[in-house]
XYZ file of C-alpha atoms in Angstrom:
745
model
C -117.334 -101.553 20.699
C -116.721 -104.835 18.831
C -113.673 -103.223 17.015
C -112.427 -101.820 20.317
C -112.625 -105.210 22.008
C -110.811 -106.927 19.207
C -108.060 -104.390 19.068
C -107.614 -104.573 22.803
C -107.419 -108.359 22.589
C -104.921 -108.151 19.754
C -102.609 -105.881 21.875
C -102.984 -108.300 24.773
C -101.978 -111.250 22.761
C -99.093 -109.360 21.188
C -97.503 -108.055 24.372
C -95.668 -111.303 25.255
C -94.315 -111.454 21.611
C -93.100 -107.846 21.864
C -91.287 -108.485 25.174
C -89.782 -111.816 23.886
C -88.587 -110.224 20.688
C -86.908 -107.335 22.568
C -84.226 -109.773 23.870
C -83.635 -111.686 20.692
C -80.080 -111.691 19.375
C -79.096 -112.377 15.700
C -76.534 -115.189 15.976
C -78.719 -118.055 16.910
C -79.228 -116.846 20.427
C -75.539 -117.477 21.211
C -72.826 -114.929 22.132
C -69.185 -115.306 22.113
C -66.910 -112.801 23.909
C -63.311 -112.739 22.522
C -60.534 -111.436 24.799
C -56.938 -112.104 25.451
C -56.223 -114.133 28.669
C -52.523 -113.781 28.348
C -50.494 -116.273 30.377
C -53.405 -117.061 32.743
C -54.889 -120.512 32.597
C -58.412 -119.247 31.815
C -60.288 -115.984 31.190
C -61.942 -116.417 34.618
C -58.540 -116.803 36.333
C -57.257 -113.796 34.519
C -60.358 -111.728 35.552
C -59.607 -112.379 39.254
C -55.929 -112.809 39.102
C -54.762 -109.236 40.082
C -52.778 -110.795 42.916
C -50.603 -112.466 40.351
C -49.991 -109.162 38.436
C -47.172 -106.781 38.992
C -48.831 -103.504 38.083
C -45.555 -101.638 38.927
C -43.259 -103.092 36.263
C -42.966 -102.204 32.649
C -44.445 -105.558 31.362
C -48.163 -104.675 30.618
C -49.170 -108.132 29.127
C -50.549 -109.415 32.530
C -52.025 -106.048 33.389
C -54.051 -105.975 30.134
C -55.278 -109.604 30.482
C -56.373 -109.105 34.021
C -58.390 -106.016 33.374
C -59.753 -106.920 29.887
C -60.816 -110.349 31.115
C -62.531 -108.691 34.040
C -64.290 -106.519 31.657
C -65.512 -109.529 29.634
C -66.978 -111.128 32.803
C -68.736 -107.935 33.630
C -70.227 -107.894 30.163
C -71.405 -111.412 30.375
C -72.924 -110.974 33.831
C -74.951 -107.977 32.886
C -75.990 -109.350 29.487
C -77.540 -112.315 31.400
C -79.322 -109.830 33.653
C -81.013 -107.724 30.992
C -81.384 -109.888 27.823
C -83.009 -113.257 27.174
C -79.604 -114.803 27.161
C -78.886 -117.395 29.719
C -75.524 -118.186 31.462
C -74.798 -121.096 28.965
C -75.591 -118.917 25.936
C -72.559 -116.747 26.421
C -69.051 -118.040 26.098
C -65.924 -116.112 26.963
C -62.859 -117.463 25.149
C -59.355 -116.208 24.446
C -58.331 -114.556 21.167
C -58.102 -116.912 18.136
C -60.568 -116.280 15.155
C -63.975 -115.169 14.528
C -66.293 -118.122 15.247
C -69.448 -118.647 13.066
C -73.146 -118.901 14.161
C -72.847 -116.441 17.093
C -73.003 -112.811 17.907
C -69.523 -111.662 18.804
C -67.941 -109.138 21.164
C -64.334 -108.420 20.542
C -62.610 -106.671 23.507
C -59.226 -105.227 23.918
C -56.744 -102.832 22.424
C -54.503 -103.327 19.364
C -51.784 -104.453 21.659
C -53.726 -107.184 23.283
C -56.340 -108.405 20.677
C -55.428 -108.435 16.907
C -59.072 -108.931 16.183
C -60.195 -105.660 17.707
C -59.052 -103.126 15.192
C -61.667 -101.635 13.217
C -60.151 -99.049 10.876
C -57.716 -96.282 11.999
C -58.684 -94.901 15.374
C -56.970 -91.922 16.696
C -57.572 -91.768 20.445
C -56.715 -88.502 22.094
C -55.500 -90.072 25.340
C -55.301 -93.150 27.403
C -58.674 -94.386 28.837
C -60.466 -93.648 25.446
C -62.476 -96.174 23.666
C -64.352 -97.007 20.472
C -67.509 -99.093 20.192
C -68.508 -100.270 16.677
C -71.234 -102.598 15.835
C -71.689 -104.310 12.331
C -73.885 -107.003 10.959
C -72.025 -109.744 9.098
C -73.639 -112.909 7.970
C -76.738 -112.446 10.063
C -74.727 -111.956 13.241
C -73.727 -108.857 15.170
C -70.081 -108.202 15.573
C -69.380 -105.643 18.393
C -65.832 -104.364 18.860
C -64.997 -102.473 22.017
C -61.488 -101.171 21.481
C -59.701 -99.372 24.289
C -56.735 -97.058 23.905
C -55.460 -99.123 26.767
C -56.820 -101.782 29.125
C -58.758 -99.230 31.117
C -60.284 -97.872 27.890
C -61.546 -101.280 27.141
C -63.243 -101.542 30.659
C -64.793 -98.168 30.168
C -66.041 -99.159 26.769
C -67.837 -102.154 28.301
C -69.508 -100.002 30.956
C -70.493 -97.505 28.217
C -72.127 -100.248 26.134
C -73.975 -101.526 29.141
C -75.264 -97.928 29.835
C -76.592 -97.907 26.261
C -78.407 -101.153 27.074
C -80.349 -99.263 29.805
C -78.188 -100.305 32.818
C -77.439 -97.130 34.795
C -74.991 -97.341 37.678
C -76.308 -94.407 39.653
C -75.750 -95.426 43.078
C -74.101 -98.168 45.181
C -74.814 -101.781 44.738
C -77.968 -103.217 43.264
C -80.126 -100.732 45.004
C -78.387 -97.926 43.107
C -78.538 -99.618 39.722
C -81.313 -99.097 37.291
C -82.044 -102.005 34.873
C -84.410 -102.030 31.943
C -87.890 -103.017 32.751
C -88.118 -105.671 29.974
C -85.471 -107.774 28.257
C -83.397 -105.833 25.736
C -81.689 -106.816 22.448
C -78.110 -106.233 21.548
C -77.332 -102.863 20.014
C -77.155 -102.640 16.346
C -75.432 -99.994 14.143
C -73.366 -98.190 16.704
C -70.081 -96.338 15.970
C -68.734 -94.049 18.665
C -65.376 -92.884 20.106
C -65.157 -91.357 23.510
C -62.258 -89.512 24.956
C -62.288 -88.364 28.683
C -62.377 -84.609 29.264
C -60.668 -84.753 32.586
C -57.749 -87.353 32.721
C -57.897 -87.766 36.514
C -61.406 -87.979 38.015
C -62.176 -88.931 41.545
C -61.642 -88.312 45.269
C -59.016 -87.045 47.623
C -58.909 -89.456 50.530
C -56.353 -90.364 53.174
C -57.831 -93.377 54.810
C -58.803 -96.837 53.775
C -62.571 -96.518 53.975
C -63.790 -97.924 50.703
C -65.750 -101.028 49.810
C -66.273 -103.446 46.971
C -69.504 -101.638 46.115
C -67.842 -98.234 46.151
C -64.813 -99.314 44.086
C -67.091 -100.938 41.453
C -69.301 -97.930 41.330
C -66.195 -95.805 40.728
C -65.009 -97.920 37.742
C -68.527 -98.327 36.351
C -68.689 -94.545 36.267
C -65.094 -94.069 34.848
C -63.645 -92.444 38.018
C -60.132 -93.267 38.638
C -58.610 -91.662 41.748
C -58.490 -92.911 45.354
C -55.937 -93.356 48.116
C -53.223 -95.838 48.243
C -53.997 -96.500 51.932
C -56.540 -99.190 50.893
C -55.213 -102.706 51.726
C -56.411 -104.318 48.419
C -54.479 -102.052 46.000
C -54.217 -104.714 43.387
C -58.025 -104.713 42.964
C -58.020 -101.061 42.491
C -55.203 -101.222 40.010
C -57.212 -103.778 37.993
C -60.007 -101.243 37.826
C -57.666 -98.545 36.542
C -57.897 -96.478 39.783
C -54.904 -94.341 40.357
C -53.577 -94.308 43.855
C -52.646 -90.981 45.496
C -50.905 -90.326 48.772
C -48.834 -87.794 50.780
C -50.260 -84.476 51.978
C -49.244 -82.186 54.785
C -47.335 -84.978 56.436
C -44.339 -84.920 54.027
C -41.973 -82.934 56.209
C -42.732 -84.634 59.485
C -42.556 -88.124 57.824
C -39.304 -87.656 55.962
C -37.381 -85.009 58.129
C -38.959 -85.635 61.422
C -37.007 -83.285 63.862
C -37.341 -85.905 66.600
C -36.382 -88.835 64.425
C -33.058 -90.624 64.850
C -30.217 -89.149 62.744
C -29.242 -92.052 60.459
C -25.545 -91.225 59.994
C -22.378 -91.534 61.908
C -22.074 -87.947 63.187
C -18.377 -86.958 63.622
C -19.074 -85.414 67.059
C -21.446 -87.904 68.532
C -20.613 -91.299 70.064
C -22.752 -94.283 69.765
C -23.645 -94.150 66.112
C -20.453 -95.631 64.664
C -22.314 -98.438 62.896
C -24.337 -95.995 60.837
C -23.241 -94.906 57.262
C -20.791 -91.983 56.992
C -22.354 -88.659 57.479
C -22.602 -86.935 54.044
C -23.410 -83.533 55.543
C -21.120 -81.031 57.116
C -21.288 -80.475 60.856
C -23.684 -77.665 61.782
C -22.295 -74.477 63.188
C -25.219 -74.643 65.649
C -24.760 -78.313 66.561
C -25.253 -78.804 70.420
C -25.185 -82.570 70.637
C -27.554 -84.768 72.501
C -29.483 -81.845 74.104
C -32.205 -84.107 75.577
C -29.673 -86.507 77.014
C -31.491 -89.637 75.670
C -28.288 -91.108 74.211
C -29.742 -90.676 70.736
C -28.992 -87.928 68.228
C -32.075 -86.612 66.465
C -32.346 -84.794 63.143
C -32.976 -81.597 64.917
C -30.048 -81.982 67.184
C -27.759 -82.782 64.409
C -28.904 -80.031 62.078
C -31.134 -77.240 63.571
C -30.369 -75.137 60.608
C -32.454 -77.424 58.510
C -35.691 -76.375 60.120
C -37.623 -73.050 59.983
C -36.464 -69.836 61.693
C -39.239 -68.438 63.768
C -38.713 -65.307 65.971
C -34.974 -65.699 65.729
C -34.816 -69.386 66.803
C -34.909 -72.536 64.784
C -38.099 -74.452 65.415
C -38.747 -78.126 65.729
C -42.455 -77.579 65.690
C -43.454 -79.711 62.743
C -46.995 -81.053 63.135
C -49.373 -81.575 60.163
C -51.189 -78.301 60.891
C -50.185 -74.881 61.904
C -46.617 -75.686 62.595
C -43.239 -74.320 61.207
C -42.126 -75.449 57.748
C -38.570 -76.505 57.155
C -35.960 -74.062 55.909
C -36.712 -74.412 52.110
C -33.417 -72.592 51.106
C -31.328 -75.224 52.930
C -30.124 -77.549 50.096
C -29.070 -80.259 52.601
C -32.448 -80.312 54.268
C -34.186 -80.703 50.936
C -31.746 -83.374 49.715
C -32.187 -85.497 52.887
C -35.934 -85.164 52.704
C -36.040 -86.128 49.035
C -33.682 -89.133 49.650
C -36.097 -90.515 52.337
C -39.072 -89.673 50.349
C -37.871 -91.652 47.178
C -36.829 -94.643 49.220
C -40.388 -94.749 50.467
C -41.637 -94.691 46.869
C -39.244 -97.526 45.890
C -39.843 -100.115 48.448
C -41.507 -98.473 51.424
C -45.199 -98.057 52.325
C -45.805 -95.706 49.314
C -44.497 -98.253 46.762
C -47.910 -98.440 45.180
C -48.629 -94.785 44.823
C -49.071 -93.260 41.288
C -49.360 -89.706 42.527
C -47.955 -88.036 45.762
C -49.275 -84.792 47.172
C -46.087 -83.040 48.126
C -47.507 -80.343 50.281
C -46.045 -78.026 53.071
C -47.943 -77.766 56.387
C -51.569 -76.886 56.539
C -51.615 -73.111 57.346
C -47.946 -73.447 58.400
C -45.523 -70.665 59.120
C -42.588 -70.251 56.646
C -38.985 -69.878 57.504
C -37.877 -66.323 58.218
C -34.186 -66.573 57.415
C -32.783 -64.207 54.874
C -31.956 -66.938 52.360
C -35.519 -68.089 52.288
C -36.847 -64.540 51.984
C -34.653 -64.013 48.906
C -36.249 -66.974 47.155
C -39.412 -64.911 46.553
C -43.021 -65.503 47.826
C -44.134 -68.567 49.514
C -45.162 -70.109 46.159
C -41.719 -69.439 44.738
C -40.195 -71.207 47.659
C -42.637 -74.088 47.177
C -41.601 -74.595 43.545
C -37.966 -74.514 44.490
C -38.570 -77.281 47.000
C -40.671 -79.304 44.411
C -37.874 -78.931 41.892
C -35.296 -80.657 44.187
C -37.650 -83.652 44.642
C -38.451 -83.953 41.007
C -34.804 -83.965 40.068
C -34.062 -86.704 42.650
C -36.969 -88.811 41.307
C -35.561 -88.373 37.748
C -32.215 -89.592 39.057
C -33.697 -92.603 40.776
C -35.504 -93.666 37.561
C -32.318 -93.084 35.468
C -30.399 -95.328 37.934
C -33.164 -98.019 37.613
C -34.058 -97.719 41.346
C -37.511 -96.458 40.787
C -39.259 -98.413 37.969
C -42.428 -96.549 37.582
C -43.785 -93.054 36.777
C -44.755 -91.007 39.886
C -46.553 -87.682 39.517
C -45.822 -85.051 42.145
C -48.809 -82.808 42.925
C -48.376 -79.674 44.837
C -50.928 -77.003 45.756
C -52.213 -73.518 45.472
C -53.827 -73.088 48.840
C -54.143 -70.424 51.508
C -50.620 -68.678 51.531
C -49.770 -70.183 48.179
C -52.902 -69.234 46.313
C -50.873 -66.495 44.637
C -48.750 -67.766 41.683
C -44.983 -67.546 41.537
C -43.351 -64.119 41.002
C -40.513 -65.345 38.855
C -39.585 -68.130 36.486
C -39.574 -71.666 37.642
C -36.179 -73.379 38.094
C -34.446 -74.323 34.914
C -35.456 -77.590 33.429
C -38.496 -77.982 35.747
C -40.041 -81.420 35.146
C -43.508 -80.221 33.884
C -44.298 -83.841 32.628
C -44.376 -85.292 36.039
C -45.873 -82.451 37.980
C -49.323 -80.976 38.470
C -50.631 -78.150 40.668
C -53.916 -78.403 42.600
C -55.869 -75.327 43.026
C -57.859 -75.412 46.221
C -60.510 -72.886 46.488
C -61.347 -73.540 50.148
C -62.501 -70.150 50.958
C -65.149 -70.070 48.199
C -68.999 -69.984 48.577
C -71.438 -72.325 46.770
C -74.286 -69.801 46.282
C -72.356 -68.562 43.330
C -70.217 -70.280 40.714
C -66.551 -69.376 41.085
C -66.542 -67.085 37.981
C -69.923 -65.381 38.841
C -69.171 -61.618 38.862
C -71.980 -61.228 41.293
C -69.819 -62.705 44.160
C -67.372 -59.921 44.860
C -67.431 -60.626 48.608
C -66.090 -64.202 48.704
C -65.347 -65.696 45.304
C -63.973 -62.576 43.610
C -60.489 -62.663 45.228
C -60.248 -66.373 44.727
C -61.153 -65.965 41.019
C -58.325 -63.277 40.595
C -55.803 -65.836 42.065
C -57.099 -68.517 39.803
C -57.091 -66.329 36.708
C -53.433 -65.379 37.404
C -52.589 -69.215 37.448
C -54.428 -69.808 34.115
C -54.433 -66.653 31.976
C -51.710 -64.543 30.483
C -48.841 -65.525 28.271
C -46.404 -63.962 30.731
C -47.460 -66.199 33.655
C -44.648 -68.251 35.059
C -46.503 -71.580 35.580
C -47.832 -73.341 32.541
C -48.118 -76.843 33.647
C -50.931 -79.372 34.434
C -53.752 -78.130 36.761
C -55.733 -80.054 39.280
C -58.889 -78.830 40.962
C -59.382 -79.715 44.460
C -63.062 -78.950 45.429
C -64.797 -79.033 48.839
C -68.167 -80.407 48.248
C -67.991 -82.257 51.481
C -65.420 -80.198 53.472
C -64.921 -81.587 56.913
C -67.268 -79.220 58.758
C -70.058 -80.300 56.457
C -69.938 -83.880 57.970
C -71.824 -85.220 54.851
C -75.023 -83.163 55.517
C -77.539 -83.499 52.659
C -75.942 -80.828 50.364
C -76.494 -80.577 46.616
C -74.203 -79.096 44.045
C -75.938 -79.680 40.722
C -76.021 -75.891 39.918
C -72.342 -75.514 40.767
C -71.120 -78.672 39.041
C -72.897 -77.928 35.683
C -71.349 -74.539 35.360
C -67.966 -74.778 37.349
C -66.789 -78.031 35.815
C -66.929 -77.112 32.291
C -65.448 -73.745 33.158
C -62.548 -75.361 34.943
C -61.979 -77.480 31.794
C -62.185 -74.563 29.505
C -59.583 -72.550 31.597
C -57.104 -75.485 31.381
C -57.754 -77.964 34.275
C -57.524 -81.614 33.294
C -57.629 -83.238 36.711
C -60.238 -83.035 39.363
C -61.064 -84.310 42.866
C -62.990 -83.377 45.885
C -62.299 -84.035 49.549
C -64.100 -86.367 51.998
C -66.494 -88.122 49.717
C -68.955 -90.316 51.418
C -68.491 -93.981 50.687
C -71.792 -95.409 51.972
C -75.168 -94.326 53.031
C -75.293 -91.726 50.322
C -79.005 -90.913 50.124
C -79.327 -87.474 48.539
C -75.517 -87.631 47.658
C -76.258 -90.016 44.967
C -77.175 -87.255 42.552
C -73.958 -85.344 43.312
C -71.817 -88.397 42.669
C -73.616 -89.272 39.410
C -73.504 -85.845 37.834
C -69.967 -85.403 38.929
C -68.886 -88.603 37.171
C -70.719 -87.573 33.904
C -69.236 -84.132 33.772
C -65.736 -85.124 34.524
C -65.915 -87.696 31.748
C -67.588 -85.285 29.195
C -67.857 -81.639 30.034
C -70.032 -81.113 26.884
C -72.971 -83.268 28.091
C -76.264 -81.519 28.762
C -76.210 -81.583 32.605
C -79.880 -80.536 32.914
C -80.846 -83.685 30.720
C -78.607 -85.840 32.825
C -80.458 -84.716 35.995
C -83.923 -84.975 34.354
C -83.118 -88.549 33.297
C -81.844 -89.446 36.767
C -85.198 -88.392 38.289
C -87.190 -90.363 35.777
C -85.159 -93.501 36.033
C -84.187 -93.463 39.721
C -87.623 -92.366 41.042
C -90.037 -93.658 38.327
C -93.190 -93.375 40.315
C -92.383 -90.210 42.246
C -90.486 -88.245 39.734
C -92.128 -84.904 39.971
C -92.423 -84.572 43.802
C -88.885 -85.970 44.314
C -87.575 -83.448 41.763
C -89.220 -80.681 43.771
C -87.746 -82.037 47.044
C -84.319 -81.955 45.538
C -84.812 -78.403 44.200
C -85.713 -76.889 47.532
C -83.025 -78.945 49.295
C -80.365 -77.362 47.011
C -81.708 -73.922 47.615
C -81.798 -74.560 51.426
C -78.233 -75.730 51.743
C -76.445 -73.537 48.991
C -75.220 -71.078 51.700
C -73.995 -73.671 54.169
C -70.347 -72.708 53.457
C -70.324 -69.574 55.788
C -73.026 -71.257 57.825
C -71.190 -74.421 58.708
C -67.477 -73.792 57.704
C -66.122 -70.597 56.621
C -65.926 -68.367 53.433
C -63.820 -65.580 52.098
C -60.163 -64.655 52.849
C -61.338 -63.268 56.126
C -62.703 -66.779 57.018
C -66.080 -65.590 58.140
C -68.448 -68.165 59.710
C -71.500 -68.190 61.877
C -69.688 -70.850 63.996
C -66.834 -68.456 64.707
C -69.044 -65.597 65.360
C -71.044 -67.487 67.856
C -67.943 -68.645 69.696
C -67.087 -65.123 70.272
C -70.103 -64.530 72.580
C -68.703 -65.985 75.768
C -65.784 -63.468 75.444
C -67.773 -60.622 73.840
C -71.478 -60.592 74.393
C -72.080 -57.981 71.775
C -70.053 -59.814 69.097
C -71.451 -59.103 65.584
C -73.055 -62.382 64.364
C -73.761 -61.370 60.659
C -71.188 -59.312 58.942
C -71.429 -60.560 55.461
C -73.789 -59.484 52.723
C -74.128 -63.202 51.886
C -75.701 -64.168 55.086
C -78.221 -62.449 57.487
C -80.969 -63.676 59.772
C -83.879 -61.895 58.159
C -84.176 -61.729 54.365
C -81.642 -59.348 52.834
C -81.187 -59.111 49.162
C -78.437 -56.878 47.898
C -77.567 -56.486 44.194
C -74.257 -58.236 44.617
C -73.373 -61.221 47.007
C -76.899 -62.191 47.563
C -77.562 -65.531 49.367
C -80.377 -67.141 51.168
C -80.643 -65.946 54.808
C -81.417 -68.034 57.884
C -85.178 -67.780 57.913
C -85.269 -68.466 54.106
C -83.043 -71.544 54.471
C -85.388 -72.874 57.137
C -88.428 -72.206 54.863
C -86.704 -74.027 51.968
C -86.101 -77.117 54.318
C -89.765 -77.094 55.196
C -90.794 -76.908 51.565
C -88.434 -79.831 50.859
C -89.902 -81.879 53.643
C -93.441 -81.357 52.133
C -92.348 -82.783 48.845
C -90.352 -85.584 50.197
C -93.384 -86.612 52.435
C -95.464 -86.582 49.251
C -93.067 -88.646 47.290
C -92.962 -91.257 50.125
C -96.832 -91.460 50.288
C -97.340 -92.109 46.568
C -94.298 -94.344 45.808
C -95.368 -97.585 44.219
C -91.997 -99.278 43.649
C -90.233 -101.324 46.344
C -86.692 -100.395 45.226
C -87.732 -96.702 44.846
C -88.929 -96.901 48.397
C -85.577 -97.943 49.685
C -83.952 -95.104 47.899
C -86.431 -92.505 49.319
C -85.984 -93.908 52.817
C -82.214 -93.554 52.414
C -82.818 -89.969 51.172
C -85.065 -89.285 54.123
C -82.599 -90.376 56.664
C -79.916 -88.054 55.397
C -82.289 -85.258 54.888
C -83.711 -85.659 58.451
C -80.210 -85.228 59.809
C -79.910 -81.978 57.780
C -83.339 -80.861 59.078
C -82.171 -81.382 62.709
C -78.934 -79.577 61.982
C -80.870 -76.640 60.459
C -83.240 -76.440 63.279
C -80.406 -76.515 65.832
C -78.574 -73.601 64.148
C -81.799 -71.631 63.691
C -82.664 -71.845 67.332
C -79.205 -71.310 68.711
C -78.890 -68.252 66.526
C -82.144 -66.992 67.861
C -81.045 -67.618 71.301
C -77.927 -65.607 70.750
C -79.879 -62.690 69.248
C -82.293 -62.666 72.154
C -79.480 -62.879 74.575
C -77.871 -59.853 73.020
C -81.169 -58.013 73.217
C -81.308 -58.792 76.931
C -84.592 -60.806 76.763
C -83.803 -63.674 79.123
C -87.347 -65.140 79.094
C -87.488 -65.446 75.385
C -83.890 -66.600 75.157
C -84.639 -69.409 77.774
C -87.788 -70.505 75.828
C -85.638 -70.532 72.510
C -82.950 -72.538 74.167
C -85.376 -75.264 75.075
C -85.742 -75.985 71.250
C -81.941 -75.970 70.950
C -81.679 -78.603 73.663
C -84.374 -80.749 71.874
C -82.527 -80.815 68.663
C -79.179 -81.441 70.387
C -80.566 -84.546 71.761
C -81.840 -85.640 68.501
C -78.458 -84.984 66.850
C -76.765 -87.005 69.520
C -78.646 -90.068 68.288
C -77.258 -89.693 64.633
C -73.977 -91.626 64.426
C -73.707 -93.798 61.311
C -74.583 -91.010 58.973
C -71.679 -89.101 60.300
C -69.051 -91.757 59.863
C -69.278 -92.150 55.995
C -66.397 -89.848 55.070
C -63.692 -90.845 57.635
C -62.561 -93.575 59.822
C -62.224 -92.932 63.555
C -63.357 -89.434 63.324
C -63.218 -87.300 66.427
C -66.717 -86.396 65.566
C -68.967 -89.243 66.934
C -72.484 -87.864 66.360
C -74.642 -85.103 64.854
C -74.388 -82.951 67.981
C -70.562 -82.917 67.872
C -70.966 -82.190 64.049
C -72.622 -78.896 64.947
C -69.058 -77.698 66.033
C -70.960 -75.547 68.412
C -70.727 -77.700 71.637
C -68.938 -74.923 73.469
C -71.534 -72.282 72.516
C -74.271 -74.863 73.555
C -72.571 -75.226 76.971
C -72.265 -71.458 77.344
C -76.048 -70.973 76.913
C -76.892 -74.068 78.844
C -75.191 -72.512 81.829
C -77.464 -69.430 81.489
C -80.761 -70.760 80.090
C -80.630 -74.555 80.599
C -82.922 -76.461 82.982
C -80.461 -76.800 85.848
C -81.403 -79.100 88.675
């Protein structure tokens, strides 16, 4: 007992020494960070000086100084947070020479910092970095060398990750720090190159925040919309800005827009430039008698032929595409488009989605039909725009690279049937494959999913396999983890991501985004975001290990029950695609089937092998059925409640509470669907008393969902969907049953 007492006393006395020594640095407890401030007055001014930087010109000196000095300030701030170093112990200074008596960090690329080079480094691409640490004269010299300014920034964040700072979620609540002070890293020598060159989110609205954008940079994500007002801050962080979409035709060849030329047969436009286009044989003048000549009035032949008539119906969705065989129409659209890139509202865009209408109709004229399938026509159109961009750059009118991104989607999922136009600009073009019809019970290449993913996989393979295929350019993947109908329900995609993303990479994709990412109140979405960022940067990581570490670090006192909560939640929501949106080329969905009931009381509700009410487990196309989904939600609730009961960490409690809010929204959505499906089944069985009883539960959950608002508004601004009840997309069905079974007074 005496020995045991003395040993315990020894450990007690040693603990403070162990903790203190953990944060000791070699160079006299001083650190100097060397970085090039360029023409800025100080490193601090460079770090926050993005408004003084022209990120669109060819002079990169100020770009590098701004981003690399920002990286230096990030490094300093976080070193103070997790080591024994104080604010005054760390000096950031411009590049000169290696000072004595301090540990050193040398940041930059060989083009910005001559001190950074440490042997021959062969980076595979931009954004890459090397971190090397050597001991010299009893001091640590850490070089963080980027292939470019963004590589330097990513290298700093990678170094901080190795110190034990993990940027899992948004803000300080989402960041994990070491429990005790840490020491600077010794003996490190690594090079990292990104797997996917473009990694991020497809968005069309300014709905980000400082927390969100910093989280993106700290997790090496680099794609967001140019609609954000502070684009210079995003440029500093290395975030590429994307715009465009299904609005291209209506924006740049608006049929109702004023014709900008002096038309030979119209009076009142004499101050306009001379008309470069021949008079249309179908010209009918100012048809609507508003004393203005519109594009459509001047050139009806530029627009799509539908049922024998030229159509001016050009909304963003389900309208009529322009006549893609008309060279004048394409040239005019391209001219307006490029002017917008040069000095218009799209002057900051790095990438443009040059898309046709969403589920639009294609021109039926003979010239268009002779072009080939819809994808052939699409490439013909893209080629004209790419050539005009090249011409504008050659003339010096457009001073930056702009990548055009088109799409394999719905009617253009099939690849082209003949060679692309001669000289097609592959360098500045990428194609996005959008598997919107897919399911998330099965990975895209799973042979067990013949009913839904099988046809999509065949199209994908025809784009990516075979030496005789006609398109061999860059490939984007546009996933639908939060497709609009999901409205940020607590869905999980760890099983899909860990298989699909490496497979996408293996089959040639190098760019990736998904639509409608939430930008706040993540809750359970934090795990999706974290795993996505890790896999896109390095497809060879062990995804299971990443997830395991996440639970241990992010939920340190509730690791096991929280892991079980997430496991059951992922099972519960895996089959939500046909449940909430649609799946398969026939676009099956529970939502659509239920909407048939007012017109056809005997409409079949379950017609897929994937989804039934009672458990149904075929050899192929098996997915959880409705009662099984509800059971998994109940299992998830049990483990979440257990985690919340035993949690002993204040920050972890905040994370669990945010998880619980989003999960409760999902619970209410599941219960609403469960009971409205049961109401429909009982209604079809002509059991009105039972249906009325069931509908009371539907009404209860409808009221609960009406109270959920902020959780709905995290992936859009000004959405037409205002609350959880509207997010069911079944209000019409609810009203139908309410008329029959509701408590009418």
